[in-house]
Short mmCIF file of C-alpha atoms and ligand atoms in Angstrom, two decimals:
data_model
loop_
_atom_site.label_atom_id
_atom_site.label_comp_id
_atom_site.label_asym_id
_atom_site.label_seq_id
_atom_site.Cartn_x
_atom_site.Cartn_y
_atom_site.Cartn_z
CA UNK A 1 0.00 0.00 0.00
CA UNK A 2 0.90 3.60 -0.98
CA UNK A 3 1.10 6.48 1.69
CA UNK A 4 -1.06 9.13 0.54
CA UNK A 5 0.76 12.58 0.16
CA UNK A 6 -1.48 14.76 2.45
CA UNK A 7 -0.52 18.08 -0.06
CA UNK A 8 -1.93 16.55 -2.92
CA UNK A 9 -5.70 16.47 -0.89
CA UNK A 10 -8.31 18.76 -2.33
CA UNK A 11 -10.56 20.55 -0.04
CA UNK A 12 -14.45 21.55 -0.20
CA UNK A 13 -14.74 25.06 -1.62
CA UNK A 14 -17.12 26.72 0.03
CA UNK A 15 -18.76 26.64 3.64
CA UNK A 16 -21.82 26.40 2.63
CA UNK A 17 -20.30 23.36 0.45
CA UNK A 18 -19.26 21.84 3.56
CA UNK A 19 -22.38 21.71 5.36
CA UNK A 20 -24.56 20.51 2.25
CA UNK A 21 -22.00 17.58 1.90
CA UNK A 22 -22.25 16.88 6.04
CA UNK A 23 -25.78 17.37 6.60
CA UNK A 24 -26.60 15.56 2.58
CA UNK A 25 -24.60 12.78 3.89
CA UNK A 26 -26.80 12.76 7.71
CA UNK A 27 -29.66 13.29 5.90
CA UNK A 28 -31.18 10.40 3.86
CA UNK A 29 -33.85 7.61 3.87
CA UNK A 30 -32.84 7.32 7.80
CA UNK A 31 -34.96 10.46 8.38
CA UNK A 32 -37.90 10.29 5.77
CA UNK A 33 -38.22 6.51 5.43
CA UNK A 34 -37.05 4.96 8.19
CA UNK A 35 -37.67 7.24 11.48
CA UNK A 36 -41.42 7.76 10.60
CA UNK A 37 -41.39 3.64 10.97
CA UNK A 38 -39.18 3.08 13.26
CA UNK A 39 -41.40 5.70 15.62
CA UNK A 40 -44.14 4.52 14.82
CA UNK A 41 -43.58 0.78 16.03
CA UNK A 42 -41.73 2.25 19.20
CA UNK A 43 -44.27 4.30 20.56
CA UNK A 44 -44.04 8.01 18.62
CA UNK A 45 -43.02 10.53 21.60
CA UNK A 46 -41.24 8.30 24.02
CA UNK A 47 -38.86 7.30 20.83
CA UNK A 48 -38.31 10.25 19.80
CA UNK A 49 -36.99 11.57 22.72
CA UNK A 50 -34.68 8.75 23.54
CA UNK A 51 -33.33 9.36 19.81
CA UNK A 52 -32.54 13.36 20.69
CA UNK A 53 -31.06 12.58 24.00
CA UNK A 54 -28.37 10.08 21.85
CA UNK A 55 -28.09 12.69 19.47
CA UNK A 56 -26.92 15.86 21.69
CA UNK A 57 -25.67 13.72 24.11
CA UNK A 58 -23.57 10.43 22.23
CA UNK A 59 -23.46 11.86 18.14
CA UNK A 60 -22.43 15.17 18.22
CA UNK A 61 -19.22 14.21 19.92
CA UNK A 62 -18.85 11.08 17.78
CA UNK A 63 -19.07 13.39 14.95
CA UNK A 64 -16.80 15.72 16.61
CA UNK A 65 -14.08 12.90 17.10
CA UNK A 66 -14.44 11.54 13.36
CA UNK A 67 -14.05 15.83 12.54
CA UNK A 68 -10.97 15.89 14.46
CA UNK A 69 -9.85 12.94 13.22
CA UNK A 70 -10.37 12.84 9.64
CA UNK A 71 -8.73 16.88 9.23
CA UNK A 72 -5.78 15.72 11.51
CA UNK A 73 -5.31 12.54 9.59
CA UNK A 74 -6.09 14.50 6.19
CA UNK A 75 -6.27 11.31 4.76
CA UNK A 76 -8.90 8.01 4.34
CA UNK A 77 -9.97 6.57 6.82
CA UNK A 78 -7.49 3.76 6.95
CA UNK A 79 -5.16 6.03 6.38
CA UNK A 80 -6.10 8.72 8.87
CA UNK A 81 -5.53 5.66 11.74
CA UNK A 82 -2.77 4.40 10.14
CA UNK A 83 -0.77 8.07 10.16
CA UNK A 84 -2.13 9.26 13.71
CA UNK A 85 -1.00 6.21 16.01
CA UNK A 86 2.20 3.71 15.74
CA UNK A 87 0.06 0.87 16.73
CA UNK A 88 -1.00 -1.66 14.12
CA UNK A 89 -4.55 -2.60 15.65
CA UNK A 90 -5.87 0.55 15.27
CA UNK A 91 -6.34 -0.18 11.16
CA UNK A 92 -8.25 -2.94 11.76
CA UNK A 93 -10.88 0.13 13.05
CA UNK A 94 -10.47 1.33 8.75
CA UNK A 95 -11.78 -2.38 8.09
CA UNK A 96 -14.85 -1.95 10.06
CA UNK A 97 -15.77 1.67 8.61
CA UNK A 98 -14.94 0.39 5.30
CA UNK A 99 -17.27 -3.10 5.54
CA UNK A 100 -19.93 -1.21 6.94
CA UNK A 101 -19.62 1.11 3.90
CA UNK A 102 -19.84 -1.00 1.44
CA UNK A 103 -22.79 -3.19 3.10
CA UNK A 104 -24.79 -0.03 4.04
CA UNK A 105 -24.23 1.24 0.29
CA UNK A 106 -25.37 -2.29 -1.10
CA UNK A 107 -28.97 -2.58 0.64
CA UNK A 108 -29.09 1.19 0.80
CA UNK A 109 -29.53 1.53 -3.19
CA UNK A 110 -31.83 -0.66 -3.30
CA UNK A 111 -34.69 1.21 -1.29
CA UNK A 112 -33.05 4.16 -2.92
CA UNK A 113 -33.86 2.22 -6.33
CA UNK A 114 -37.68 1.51 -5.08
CA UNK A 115 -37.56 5.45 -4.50
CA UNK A 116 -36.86 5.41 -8.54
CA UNK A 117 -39.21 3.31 -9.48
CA UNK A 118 -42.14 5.07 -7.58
CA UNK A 119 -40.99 8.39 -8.93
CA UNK A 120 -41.44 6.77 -12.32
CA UNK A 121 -44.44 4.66 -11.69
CA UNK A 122 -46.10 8.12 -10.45
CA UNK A 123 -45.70 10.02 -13.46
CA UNK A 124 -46.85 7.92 -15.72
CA UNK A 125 -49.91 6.64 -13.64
CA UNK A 126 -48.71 3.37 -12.72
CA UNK A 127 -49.55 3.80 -9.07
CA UNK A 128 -52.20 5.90 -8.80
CA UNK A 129 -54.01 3.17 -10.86
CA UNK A 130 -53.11 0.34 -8.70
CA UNK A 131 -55.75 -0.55 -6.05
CA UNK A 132 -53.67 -2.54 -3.84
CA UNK A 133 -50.76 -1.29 -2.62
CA UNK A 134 -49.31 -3.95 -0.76
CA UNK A 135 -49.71 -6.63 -3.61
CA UNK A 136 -47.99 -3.50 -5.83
CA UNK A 137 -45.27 -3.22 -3.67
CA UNK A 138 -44.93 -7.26 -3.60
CA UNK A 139 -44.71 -7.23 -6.95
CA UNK A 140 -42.34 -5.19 -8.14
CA UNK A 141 -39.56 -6.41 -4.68
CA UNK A 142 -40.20 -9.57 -6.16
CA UNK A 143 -39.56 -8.66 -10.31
CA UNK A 144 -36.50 -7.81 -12.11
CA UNK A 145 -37.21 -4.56 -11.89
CA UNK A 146 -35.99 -4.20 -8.54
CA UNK A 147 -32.43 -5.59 -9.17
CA UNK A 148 -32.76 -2.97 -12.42
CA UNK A 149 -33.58 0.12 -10.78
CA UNK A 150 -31.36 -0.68 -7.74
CA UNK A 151 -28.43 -0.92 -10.64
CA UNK A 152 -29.52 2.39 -11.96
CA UNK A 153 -29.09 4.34 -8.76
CA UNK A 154 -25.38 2.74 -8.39
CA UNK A 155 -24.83 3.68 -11.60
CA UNK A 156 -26.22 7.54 -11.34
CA UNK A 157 -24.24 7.61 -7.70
CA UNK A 158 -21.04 6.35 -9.72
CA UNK A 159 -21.28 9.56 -12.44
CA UNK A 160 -21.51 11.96 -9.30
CA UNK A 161 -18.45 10.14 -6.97
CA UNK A 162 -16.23 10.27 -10.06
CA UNK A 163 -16.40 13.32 -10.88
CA UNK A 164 -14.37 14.15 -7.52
CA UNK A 165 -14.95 15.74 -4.09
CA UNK A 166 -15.71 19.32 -5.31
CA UNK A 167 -17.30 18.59 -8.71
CA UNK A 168 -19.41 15.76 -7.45
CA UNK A 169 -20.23 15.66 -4.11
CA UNK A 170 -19.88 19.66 -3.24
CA UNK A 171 -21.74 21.06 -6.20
CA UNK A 172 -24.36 18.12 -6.31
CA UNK A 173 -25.09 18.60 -2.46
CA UNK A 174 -25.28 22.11 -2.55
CA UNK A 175 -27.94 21.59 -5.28
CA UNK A 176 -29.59 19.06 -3.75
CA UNK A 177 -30.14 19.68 -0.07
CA UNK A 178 -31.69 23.31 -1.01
CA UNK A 179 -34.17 21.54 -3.07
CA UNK A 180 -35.27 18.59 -0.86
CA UNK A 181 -35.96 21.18 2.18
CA UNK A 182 -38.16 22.96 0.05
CA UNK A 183 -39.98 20.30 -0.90
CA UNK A 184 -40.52 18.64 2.57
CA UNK A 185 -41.83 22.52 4.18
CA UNK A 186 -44.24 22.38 1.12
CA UNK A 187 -45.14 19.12 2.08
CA UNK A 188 -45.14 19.67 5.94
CA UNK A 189 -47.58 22.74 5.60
CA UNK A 190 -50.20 20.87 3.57
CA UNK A 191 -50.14 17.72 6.20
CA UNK A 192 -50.76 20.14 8.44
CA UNK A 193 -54.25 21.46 6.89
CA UNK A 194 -55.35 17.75 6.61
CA UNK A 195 -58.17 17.03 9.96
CA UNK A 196 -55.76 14.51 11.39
CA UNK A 197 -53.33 16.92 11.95
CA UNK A 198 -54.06 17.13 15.51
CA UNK A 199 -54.04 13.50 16.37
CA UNK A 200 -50.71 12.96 13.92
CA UNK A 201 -48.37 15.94 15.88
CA UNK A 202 -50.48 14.51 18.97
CA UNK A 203 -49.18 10.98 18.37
CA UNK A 204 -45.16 12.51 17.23
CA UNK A 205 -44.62 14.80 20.46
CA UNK A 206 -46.67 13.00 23.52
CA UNK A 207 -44.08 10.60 25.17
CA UNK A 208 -46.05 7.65 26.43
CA UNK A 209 -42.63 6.90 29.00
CA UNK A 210 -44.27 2.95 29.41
CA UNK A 211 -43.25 2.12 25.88
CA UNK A 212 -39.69 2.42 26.87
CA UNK A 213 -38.12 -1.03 27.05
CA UNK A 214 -34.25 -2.08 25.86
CA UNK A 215 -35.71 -2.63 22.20
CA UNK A 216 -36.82 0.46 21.82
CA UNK A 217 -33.40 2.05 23.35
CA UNK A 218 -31.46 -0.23 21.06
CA UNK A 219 -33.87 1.11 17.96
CA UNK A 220 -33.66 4.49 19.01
CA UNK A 221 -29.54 4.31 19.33
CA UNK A 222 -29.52 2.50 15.90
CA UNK A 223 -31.78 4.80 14.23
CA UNK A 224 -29.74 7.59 16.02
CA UNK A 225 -25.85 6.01 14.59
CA UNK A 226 -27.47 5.56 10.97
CA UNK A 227 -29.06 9.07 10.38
CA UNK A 228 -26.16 10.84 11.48
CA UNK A 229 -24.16 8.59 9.20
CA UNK A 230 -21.85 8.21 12.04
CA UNK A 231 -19.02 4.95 13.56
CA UNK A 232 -18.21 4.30 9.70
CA UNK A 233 -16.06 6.83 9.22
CA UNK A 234 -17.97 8.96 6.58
CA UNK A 235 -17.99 11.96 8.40
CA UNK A 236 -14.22 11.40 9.23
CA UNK A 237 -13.66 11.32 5.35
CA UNK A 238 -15.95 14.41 4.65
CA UNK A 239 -13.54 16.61 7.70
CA UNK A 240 -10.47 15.33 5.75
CA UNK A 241 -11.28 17.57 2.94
CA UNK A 242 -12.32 20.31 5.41
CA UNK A 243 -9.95 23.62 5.77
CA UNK A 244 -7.62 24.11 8.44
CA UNK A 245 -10.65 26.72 9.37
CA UNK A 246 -13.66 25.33 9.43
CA UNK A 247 -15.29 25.35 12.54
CA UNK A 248 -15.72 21.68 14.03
CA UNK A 249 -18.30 22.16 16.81
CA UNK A 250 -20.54 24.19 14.61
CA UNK A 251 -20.64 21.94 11.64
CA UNK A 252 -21.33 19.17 13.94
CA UNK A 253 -24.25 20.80 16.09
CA UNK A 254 -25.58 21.86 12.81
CA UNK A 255 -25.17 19.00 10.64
CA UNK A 256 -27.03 17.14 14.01
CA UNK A 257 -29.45 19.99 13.77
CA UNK A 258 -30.49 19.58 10.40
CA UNK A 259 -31.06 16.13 10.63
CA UNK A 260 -33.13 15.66 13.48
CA UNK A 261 -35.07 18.81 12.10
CA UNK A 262 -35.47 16.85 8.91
CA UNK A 263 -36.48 13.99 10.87
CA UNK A 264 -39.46 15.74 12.93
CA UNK A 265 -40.89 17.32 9.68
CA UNK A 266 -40.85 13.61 8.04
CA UNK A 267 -42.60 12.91 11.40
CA UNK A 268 -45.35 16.01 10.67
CA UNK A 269 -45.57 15.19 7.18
CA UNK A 270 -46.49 11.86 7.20
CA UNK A 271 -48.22 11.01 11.13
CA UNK A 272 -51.33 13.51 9.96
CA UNK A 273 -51.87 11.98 7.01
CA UNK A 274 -51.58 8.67 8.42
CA UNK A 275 -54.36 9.77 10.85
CA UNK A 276 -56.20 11.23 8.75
CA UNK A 277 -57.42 8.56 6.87
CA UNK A 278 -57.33 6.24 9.31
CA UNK A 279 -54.11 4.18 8.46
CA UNK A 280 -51.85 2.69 10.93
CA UNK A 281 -48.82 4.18 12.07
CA UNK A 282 -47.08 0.87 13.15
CA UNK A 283 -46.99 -0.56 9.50
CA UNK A 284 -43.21 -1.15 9.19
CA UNK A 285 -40.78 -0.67 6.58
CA UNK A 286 -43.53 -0.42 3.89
CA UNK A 287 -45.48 2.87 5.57
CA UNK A 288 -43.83 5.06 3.36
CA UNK A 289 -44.43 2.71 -0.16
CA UNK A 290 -47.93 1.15 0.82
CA UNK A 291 -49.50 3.45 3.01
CA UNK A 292 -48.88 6.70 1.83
CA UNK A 293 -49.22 6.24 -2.23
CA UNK A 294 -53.09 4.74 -1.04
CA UNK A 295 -52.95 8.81 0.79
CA UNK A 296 -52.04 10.28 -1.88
CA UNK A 297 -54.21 8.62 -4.26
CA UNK A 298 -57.38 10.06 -2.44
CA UNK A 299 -55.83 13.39 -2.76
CA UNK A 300 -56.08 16.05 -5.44
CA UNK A 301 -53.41 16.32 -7.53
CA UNK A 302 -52.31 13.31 -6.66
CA UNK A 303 -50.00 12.02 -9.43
CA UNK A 304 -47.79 15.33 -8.91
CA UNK A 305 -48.01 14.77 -5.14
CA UNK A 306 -46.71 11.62 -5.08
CA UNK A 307 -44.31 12.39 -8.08
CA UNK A 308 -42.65 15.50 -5.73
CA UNK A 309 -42.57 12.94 -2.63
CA UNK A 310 -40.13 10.27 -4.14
CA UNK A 311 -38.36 12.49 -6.22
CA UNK A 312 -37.35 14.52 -2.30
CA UNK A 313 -36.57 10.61 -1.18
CA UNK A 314 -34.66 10.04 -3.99
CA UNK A 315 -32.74 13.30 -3.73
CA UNK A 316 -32.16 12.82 -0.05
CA UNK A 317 -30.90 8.73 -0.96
CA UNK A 318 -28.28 10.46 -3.39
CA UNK A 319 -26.70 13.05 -0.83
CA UNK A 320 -26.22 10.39 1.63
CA UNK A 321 -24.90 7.26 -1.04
CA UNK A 322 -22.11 9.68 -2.47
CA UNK A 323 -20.83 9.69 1.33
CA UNK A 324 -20.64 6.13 1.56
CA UNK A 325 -19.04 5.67 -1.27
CA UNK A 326 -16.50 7.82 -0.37
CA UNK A 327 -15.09 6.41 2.09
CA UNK A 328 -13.84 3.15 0.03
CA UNK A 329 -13.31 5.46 -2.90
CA UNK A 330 -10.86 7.50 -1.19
CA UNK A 331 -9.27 4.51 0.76
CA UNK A 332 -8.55 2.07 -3.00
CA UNK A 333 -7.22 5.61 -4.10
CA UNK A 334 -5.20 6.76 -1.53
CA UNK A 335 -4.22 3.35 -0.22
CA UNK A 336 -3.29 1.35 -3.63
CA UNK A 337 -2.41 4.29 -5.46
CA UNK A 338 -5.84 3.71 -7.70
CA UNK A 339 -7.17 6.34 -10.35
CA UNK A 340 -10.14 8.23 -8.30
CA UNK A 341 -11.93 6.86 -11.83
CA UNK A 342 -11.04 3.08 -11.02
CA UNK A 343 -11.92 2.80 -7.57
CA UNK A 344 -15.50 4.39 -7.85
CA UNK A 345 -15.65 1.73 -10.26
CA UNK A 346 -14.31 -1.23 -7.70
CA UNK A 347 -16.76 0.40 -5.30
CA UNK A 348 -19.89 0.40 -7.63
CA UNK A 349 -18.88 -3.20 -8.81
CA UNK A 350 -18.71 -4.80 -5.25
CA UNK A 351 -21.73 -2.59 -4.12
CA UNK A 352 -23.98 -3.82 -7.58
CA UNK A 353 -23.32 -7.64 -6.68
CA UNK A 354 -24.06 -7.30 -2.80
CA UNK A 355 -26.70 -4.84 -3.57
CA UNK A 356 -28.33 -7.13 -6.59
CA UNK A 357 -28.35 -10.08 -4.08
CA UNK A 358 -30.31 -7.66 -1.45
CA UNK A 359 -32.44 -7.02 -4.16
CA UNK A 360 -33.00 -10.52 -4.96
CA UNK A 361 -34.09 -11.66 -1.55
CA UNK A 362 -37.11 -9.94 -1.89
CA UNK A 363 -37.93 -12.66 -4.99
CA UNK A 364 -35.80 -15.41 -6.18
CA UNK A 365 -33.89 -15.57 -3.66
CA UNK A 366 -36.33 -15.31 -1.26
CA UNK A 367 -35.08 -17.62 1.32
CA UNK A 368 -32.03 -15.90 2.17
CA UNK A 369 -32.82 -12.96 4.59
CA UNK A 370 -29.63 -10.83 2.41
CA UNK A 371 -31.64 -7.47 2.70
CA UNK A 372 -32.36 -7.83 6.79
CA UNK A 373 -29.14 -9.47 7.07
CA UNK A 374 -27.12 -6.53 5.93
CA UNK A 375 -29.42 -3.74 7.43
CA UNK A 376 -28.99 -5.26 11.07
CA UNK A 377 -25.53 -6.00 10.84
CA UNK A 378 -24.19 -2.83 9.79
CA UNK A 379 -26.47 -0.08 11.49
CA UNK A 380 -27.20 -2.20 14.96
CA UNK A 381 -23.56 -3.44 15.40
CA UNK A 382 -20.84 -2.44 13.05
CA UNK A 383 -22.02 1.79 13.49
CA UNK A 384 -21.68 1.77 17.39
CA UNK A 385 -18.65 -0.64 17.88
CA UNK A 386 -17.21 1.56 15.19
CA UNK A 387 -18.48 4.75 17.17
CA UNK A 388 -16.68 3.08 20.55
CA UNK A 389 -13.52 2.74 18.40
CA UNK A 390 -13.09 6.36 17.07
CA UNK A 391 -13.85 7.57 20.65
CA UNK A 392 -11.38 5.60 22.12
CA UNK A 393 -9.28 6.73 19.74
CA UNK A 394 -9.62 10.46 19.66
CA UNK A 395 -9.80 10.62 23.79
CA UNK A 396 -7.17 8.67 24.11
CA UNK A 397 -4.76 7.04 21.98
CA UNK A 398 -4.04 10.36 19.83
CA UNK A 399 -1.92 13.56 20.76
CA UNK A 400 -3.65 15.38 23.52
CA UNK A 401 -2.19 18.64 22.17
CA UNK A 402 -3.75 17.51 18.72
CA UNK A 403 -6.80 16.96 19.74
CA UNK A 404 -7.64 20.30 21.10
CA UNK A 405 -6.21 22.18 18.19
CA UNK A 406 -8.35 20.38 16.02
CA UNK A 407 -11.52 20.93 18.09
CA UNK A 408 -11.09 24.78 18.94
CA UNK A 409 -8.97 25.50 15.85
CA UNK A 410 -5.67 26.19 17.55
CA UNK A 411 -7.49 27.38 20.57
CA UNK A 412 -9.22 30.38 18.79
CA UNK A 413 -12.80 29.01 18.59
CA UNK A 414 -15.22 26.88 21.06
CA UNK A 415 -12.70 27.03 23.85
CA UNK A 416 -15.19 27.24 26.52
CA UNK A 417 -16.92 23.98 24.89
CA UNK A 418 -13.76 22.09 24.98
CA UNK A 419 -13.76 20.50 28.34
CA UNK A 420 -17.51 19.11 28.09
CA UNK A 421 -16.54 18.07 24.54
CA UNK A 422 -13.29 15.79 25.63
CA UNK A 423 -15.34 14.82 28.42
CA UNK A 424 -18.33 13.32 26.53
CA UNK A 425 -15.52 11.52 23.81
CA UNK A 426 -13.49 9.99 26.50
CA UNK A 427 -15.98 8.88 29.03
CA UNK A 428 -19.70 9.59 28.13
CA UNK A 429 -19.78 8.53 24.69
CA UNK A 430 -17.84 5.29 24.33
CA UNK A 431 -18.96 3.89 28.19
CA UNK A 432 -23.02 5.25 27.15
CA UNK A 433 -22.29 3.20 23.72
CA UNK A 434 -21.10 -0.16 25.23
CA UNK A 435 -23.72 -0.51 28.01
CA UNK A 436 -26.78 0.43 25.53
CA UNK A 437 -25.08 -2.22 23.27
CA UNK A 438 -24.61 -4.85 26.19
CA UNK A 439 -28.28 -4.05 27.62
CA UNK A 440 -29.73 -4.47 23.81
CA UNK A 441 -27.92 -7.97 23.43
CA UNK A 442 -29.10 -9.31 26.97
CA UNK A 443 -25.24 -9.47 28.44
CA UNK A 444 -26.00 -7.27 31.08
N1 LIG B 1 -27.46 8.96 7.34
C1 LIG B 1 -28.02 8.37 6.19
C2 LIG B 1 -29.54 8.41 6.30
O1 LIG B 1 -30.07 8.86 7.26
C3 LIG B 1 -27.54 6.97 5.99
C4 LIG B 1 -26.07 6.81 6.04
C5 LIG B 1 -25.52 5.91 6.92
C6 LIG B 1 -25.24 7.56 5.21
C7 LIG B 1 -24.16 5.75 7.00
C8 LIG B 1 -23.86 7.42 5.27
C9 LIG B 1 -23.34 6.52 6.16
O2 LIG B 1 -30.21 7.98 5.44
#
């Protein structure tokens, strides 16, 4: 392997740049598709608040430590542990971001791809003539059309990675998270005139504390690891293209802002509807594919509705697949010395045979749970051990001194923060991280 020359790294242009790419990456089907169900089945309120106490109190240091990291390290991830500490074992933490990467990528494009195909199947009247929903959806998991479409969105992700960190991923995130917020407030405001607006916000803010049990903590600490996109690395890669000034503590608070805020209004968009005509909000992974097309066929305007709705999940998919993809992008690069051309090619060819098999165990291969397998694995265990790693790491295996000068910027911003900061990485985060995991697998 090749050591990267840490002159030859490009940086994101523009602040705003850097924020679109952070909170594109955060934001993604983990806020519109899967917190609405993942609320839903744990209780709506009493969820919710378990998943912002995780995310002030657990992610925003995580992300702060994978900052601090990533623009000390200026390199990959592997790389980045590989330069800061002597010790060999600390790579093997580059393995785990870059697995997870590629097997979040690989099921990932898949739902993105069902995003696709609804888009499609909207504007040209596909769905809004089907009558059942579920036997829809069933049908096209099940076709060739699945495996298609999922190799469609690999393919559209691979034209945006190659064409580089500022070219690509800047300019197509700067585009792209503008447009998706303005489409979900649209969205928000007319859930909000619907008459089950009441009950929907009712059922999204109102903690009901006796649904907490460990399933729902483990859920909400999941759901909290994958829609910050944090314990892979990503967010690490993303800082190593950051400038010596960028502000760490801000981007983090705000990329965490963002994303819970994006969260809620998927929450406000989609409960009041749900109430409204009378659907039920524990449905599962299929709410937002069988539950709300039926909505949005008994609306007016429905075709362009539904059209605007997966065309803001399919937007929000793409900010957040160009991260992953990153991270083994830059590390065949940077690590074996790789055209940036050939390795988003490696990536997109190991992600289209994983991803075609999680495609695939929707139909023919129907017996092999591929799609679940991948999903659990990654987000429920590879995301926090990987967040318990990187804390370790920053609080404690790298340069004290280094540390701090990443987090306050030579000790010229968020100086006051500092102490709580170290405090959470060292202690907070990576003890909070093991005993949720431990509690969630019935150790302790
Ligand atoms: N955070 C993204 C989402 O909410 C998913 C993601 C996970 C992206 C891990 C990058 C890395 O959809």
């Amino acid at each position: 392997m090749s050591d990267p020359k840490p002159q030859s790294r490009i940086s994101f242009a523009t602040r705003f740049g850097v924020i679109a790419a952070t909170a594109g990456s955060a934001v993604g089907l983990g806020n519109i598709w899967r917190f609405p169900y993942e609320a839903g089945n744990h209780g709506g309120g009493a969820f919710m608040l378990l998943y912002i106490m995780f995310v002030l109190i657990l992610g925003i240091p995580v992300i702060c430590a994978e900052f601090a990291i990533g623009r000390q390290g200026r390199s990959n991830i592997f790389g980045s542990f590989d330069r800061l500490s002597n010790r060999k074992g600390w790579k093997f933490t580059g393995y785990i971001g870059i697995l997870a990467s590629l097997m979040i990528l690989s099921f990932y494009s898949v739902v993105a791809g069902w995003t696709m195909e609804y888009f499609v199947q909207s504007l040209t009247g596909g769905l809004s003539a089907a009558s059942d929903m579920h036997g829809r959806f069933g049908e096209f998991c099940s076709g060739w059309r699945c495996v298609a479409y999922t190799v469609a969105f690999l393919v559209i992700n691979f034209l945006i990675v190659r064409k580089g960190v500022r070219k690509g991923i800047e300019r197509m995130s700067s585009i792209m998270m503008p447009a998706l917020f303005v489409i979900l407030l649209a969205f928000c405001i007319y859930s909000l005139t619907l008459p089950g607006a009441r009950q929907g916000i009712d059922f999204l803010f109102n903690p009901d504390f006796s649904k907490i049990d460990s399933k729902v903590v483990i859920g909400a600490l999941g759901q909290a690891f994958f829609s910050l996109s944090i314990g892979l690395g990503c967010m690490l890669t993303y800082a190593s293209y950051f400038k010596d000034s960028t502000n760490i503590l801000k981007n983090a608070s705000m990329t965490a802002g963002l994303d819970t805020l994006v969260a809620i209004l998927a929450g406000v968009l989609i409960f009041p509807a749900v109430f409204t005509f009378g659907a039920s909000p524990q449905e599962g992974p299929t709410l937002v594919f069988e539950v709300l097309p039926d909505i949005f066929n008994r609306l007016p305007a429905s075709r362009l509705l539904s059209a605007l709705f997966f065309f803001m999940l399919f937007l929000a998919s793409l900010t957040s697949t160009i991260s992953m993809s990153e991270i083994s992008t830059a590390f065949f690069s940077e690590q074996f010395g790789m055209s940036r051309r050939r390795s988003c090619i490696l990536t997109t060819a190991i992600c289209l045979v994983f991803g075609a098999l999680c495609a695939l165990s929707f139909g023919a291969l129907g017996n092999i749970p591929f799609f679940d397998f991948f999903n659990y694995f990654s987000s429920d265990i590879l995301l926090p051990v990987g967040g318990i790693f990187i804390c370790i790491f920053a609080g404690w295996i790298i340069d004290r001194k280094l540390l701090r000068n990443q987090l306050t910027n030579n000790g010229t911003t968020c100086v006051k923060f500092y102490k709580v900061l170290v405090f959470c990485i060292r202690y907070v985060a990576p003890v909070g991280l093991a005993v949720i995991l431990a509690v969630g697998f019935g150790i302790i």
